[in-house]
Amino acid sequence: MPLLRSFWRYISYYFPNVGLRHLHTTLAGLIILQILNSNLLHMTHAGAVKAGMFNTLFLWLHIILGSLTIMLRLE
C-alpha cells in the first residue's frame, strides 16, 4: 500500500526517535478508528443515541478510543 509506505517514510524522516514515531502512528490509527466508529453510531433527530445493543457497543468503543487518544496525547 503506497499510502502507508509514504506515511511511514514521512514519519521516519520527521521523527527519527522510534518512540515518538510509534506514538504518532498509534495516535493516527486511533483517530482513524474514532472517525470510522462514529459513523456506526445512530442518532435520533433530537441528538440522542438510539437504544440498541450495537449502538451501546459502538458508544462504549467510541468512549474508550477517545479516552485512549487523550491519555496518549498527555504522555
PDB file of C-alpha atoms in Angstrom:
ATOM      1  CA  MET A   1       0.000   0.000   0.000  1.00  0.00           C
ATOM      2  CA  PRO A   2       1.811   3.087  -1.227  1.00  0.00           C
ATOM      3  CA  LEU A   3      -0.111   5.445   1.060  1.00  0.00           C
ATOM      4  CA  LEU A   4       1.019   3.647   4.216  1.00  0.00           C
ATOM      5  CA  ARG A   5       4.570   3.355   2.898  1.00  0.00           C
ATOM      6  CA  SER A   6       4.747   7.086   2.158  1.00  0.00           C
ATOM      7  CA  PHE A   7       3.244   7.879   5.592  1.00  0.00           C
ATOM      8  CA  TRP A   8       5.900   5.712   7.261  1.00  0.00           C
ATOM      9  CA  ARG A   9       8.685   7.433   5.271  1.00  0.00           C
ATOM     10  CA  TYR A  10       7.278  10.821   6.318  1.00  0.00           C
ATOM     11  CA  ILE A  11       7.130   9.791   9.981  1.00  0.00           C
ATOM     12  CA  SER A  12      10.648   8.278   9.821  1.00  0.00           C
ATOM     13  CA  TYR A  13      12.078  11.449   8.286  1.00  0.00           C
ATOM     14  CA  TYR A  14      10.459  13.985  10.626  1.00  0.00           C
ATOM     15  CA  PHE A  15      10.532  11.852  13.795  1.00  0.00           C
ATOM     16  CA  PRO A  16      13.841   9.955  13.975  1.00  0.00           C
ATOM     17  CA  ASN A  17      13.091   8.958  17.597  1.00  0.00           C
ATOM     18  CA  VAL A  18      11.467   5.500  17.436  1.00  0.00           C
ATOM     19  CA  GLY A  19       9.253   6.037  20.496  1.00  0.00           C
ATOM     20  CA  LEU A  20       7.889   9.299  19.149  1.00  0.00           C
ATOM     21  CA  ARG A  21       7.360   7.718  15.747  1.00  0.00           C
ATOM     22  CA  HIS A  22       5.302   4.883  17.223  1.00  0.00           C
ATOM     23  CA  LEU A  23       3.336   7.320  19.375  1.00  0.00           C
ATOM     24  CA  HIS A  24       2.344   9.366  16.321  1.00  0.00           C
ATOM     25  CA  THR A  25       1.467   6.236  14.350  1.00  0.00           C
ATOM     26  CA  THR A  26      -0.692   4.948  17.220  1.00  0.00           C
ATOM     27  CA  LEU A  27      -2.443   8.311  17.538  1.00  0.00           C
ATOM     28  CA  ALA A  28      -3.137   8.403  13.806  1.00  0.00           C
ATOM     29  CA  GLY A  29      -4.617   4.899  13.973  1.00  0.00           C
ATOM     30  CA  LEU A  30      -6.771   5.767  16.991  1.00  0.00           C
ATOM     31  CA  ILE A  31      -8.098   8.898  15.293  1.00  0.00           C
ATOM     32  CA  ILE A  32      -8.974   6.948  12.143  1.00  0.00           C
ATOM     33  CA  LEU A  33     -10.731   4.281  14.242  1.00  0.00           C
ATOM     34  CA  GLN A  34     -12.601   7.024  16.130  1.00  0.00           C
ATOM     35  CA  ILE A  35     -13.877   8.516  12.867  1.00  0.00           C
ATOM     36  CA  LEU A  36     -14.930   5.122  11.495  1.00  0.00           C
ATOM     37  CA  ASN A  37     -16.616   4.198  14.765  1.00  0.00           C
ATOM     38  CA  SER A  38     -18.555   7.457  14.934  1.00  0.00           C
ATOM     39  CA  ASN A  39     -20.097   6.601  11.569  1.00  0.00           C
ATOM     40  CA  LEU A  40     -21.595   3.461  13.125  1.00  0.00           C
ATOM     41  CA  LEU A  41     -23.453   5.357  15.864  1.00  0.00           C
ATOM     42  CA  HIS A  42     -27.059   6.120  15.007  1.00  0.00           C
ATOM     43  CA  MET A  43     -28.624   9.251  16.479  1.00  0.00           C
ATOM     44  CA  THR A  44     -32.195  10.448  16.848  1.00  0.00           C
ATOM     45  CA  HIS A  45     -33.298  13.807  15.469  1.00  0.00           C
ATOM     46  CA  ALA A  46     -33.026  15.200  18.993  1.00  0.00           C
ATOM     47  CA  GLY A  47     -29.318  14.316  19.073  1.00  0.00           C
ATOM     48  CA  ALA A  48     -29.517  11.357  21.461  1.00  0.00           C
ATOM     49  CA  VAL A  49     -28.004   7.959  20.738  1.00  0.00           C
ATOM     50  CA  LYS A  50     -30.675   5.446  19.701  1.00  0.00           C
ATOM     51  CA  ALA A  51     -31.215   2.491  22.024  1.00  0.00           C
ATOM     52  CA  GLY A  52     -29.942  -0.906  20.993  1.00  0.00           C
ATOM     53  CA  MET A  53     -27.191  -3.406  21.668  1.00  0.00           C
ATOM     54  CA  PHE A  54     -24.949  -2.401  18.754  1.00  0.00           C
ATOM     55  CA  ASN A  55     -25.335   1.313  19.450  1.00  0.00           C
ATOM     56  CA  THR A  56     -24.376   0.742  23.087  1.00  0.00           C
ATOM     57  CA  LEU A  57     -21.333  -1.283  21.987  1.00  0.00           C
ATOM     58  CA  PHE A  58     -20.201   1.370  19.497  1.00  0.00           C
ATOM     59  CA  LEU A  59     -20.839   4.141  22.031  1.00  0.00           C
ATOM     60  CA  TRP A  60     -18.568   2.486  24.608  1.00  0.00           C
ATOM     61  CA  LEU A  61     -15.975   1.767  21.928  1.00  0.00           C
ATOM     62  CA  HIS A  62     -16.132   5.466  20.972  1.00  0.00           C
ATOM     63  CA  ILE A  63     -15.627   6.493  24.613  1.00  0.00           C
ATOM     64  CA  ILE A  64     -12.723   4.066  25.118  1.00  0.00           C
ATOM     65  CA  LEU A  65     -10.954   5.122  21.904  1.00  0.00           C
ATOM     66  CA  GLY A  66     -11.390   8.791  22.809  1.00  0.00           C
ATOM     67  CA  SER A  67     -10.003   8.194  26.300  1.00  0.00           C
ATOM     68  CA  LEU A  68      -7.006   6.288  24.916  1.00  0.00           C
ATOM     69  CA  THR A  69      -6.317   9.132  22.495  1.00  0.00           C
ATOM     70  CA  ILE A  70      -6.397  11.697  25.312  1.00  0.00           C
ATOM     71  CA  MET A  71      -4.134   9.580  27.536  1.00  0.00           C
ATOM     72  CA  LEU A  72      -1.590   9.092  24.755  1.00  0.00           C
ATOM     73  CA  ARG A  73      -1.523  12.799  23.974  1.00  0.00           C
ATOM     74  CA  LEU A  74      -0.862  13.676  27.589  1.00  0.00           C
ATOM     75  CA  GLU A  75       2.265  11.491  27.781  1.00  0.00           C
TER      76      GLU A  75
END
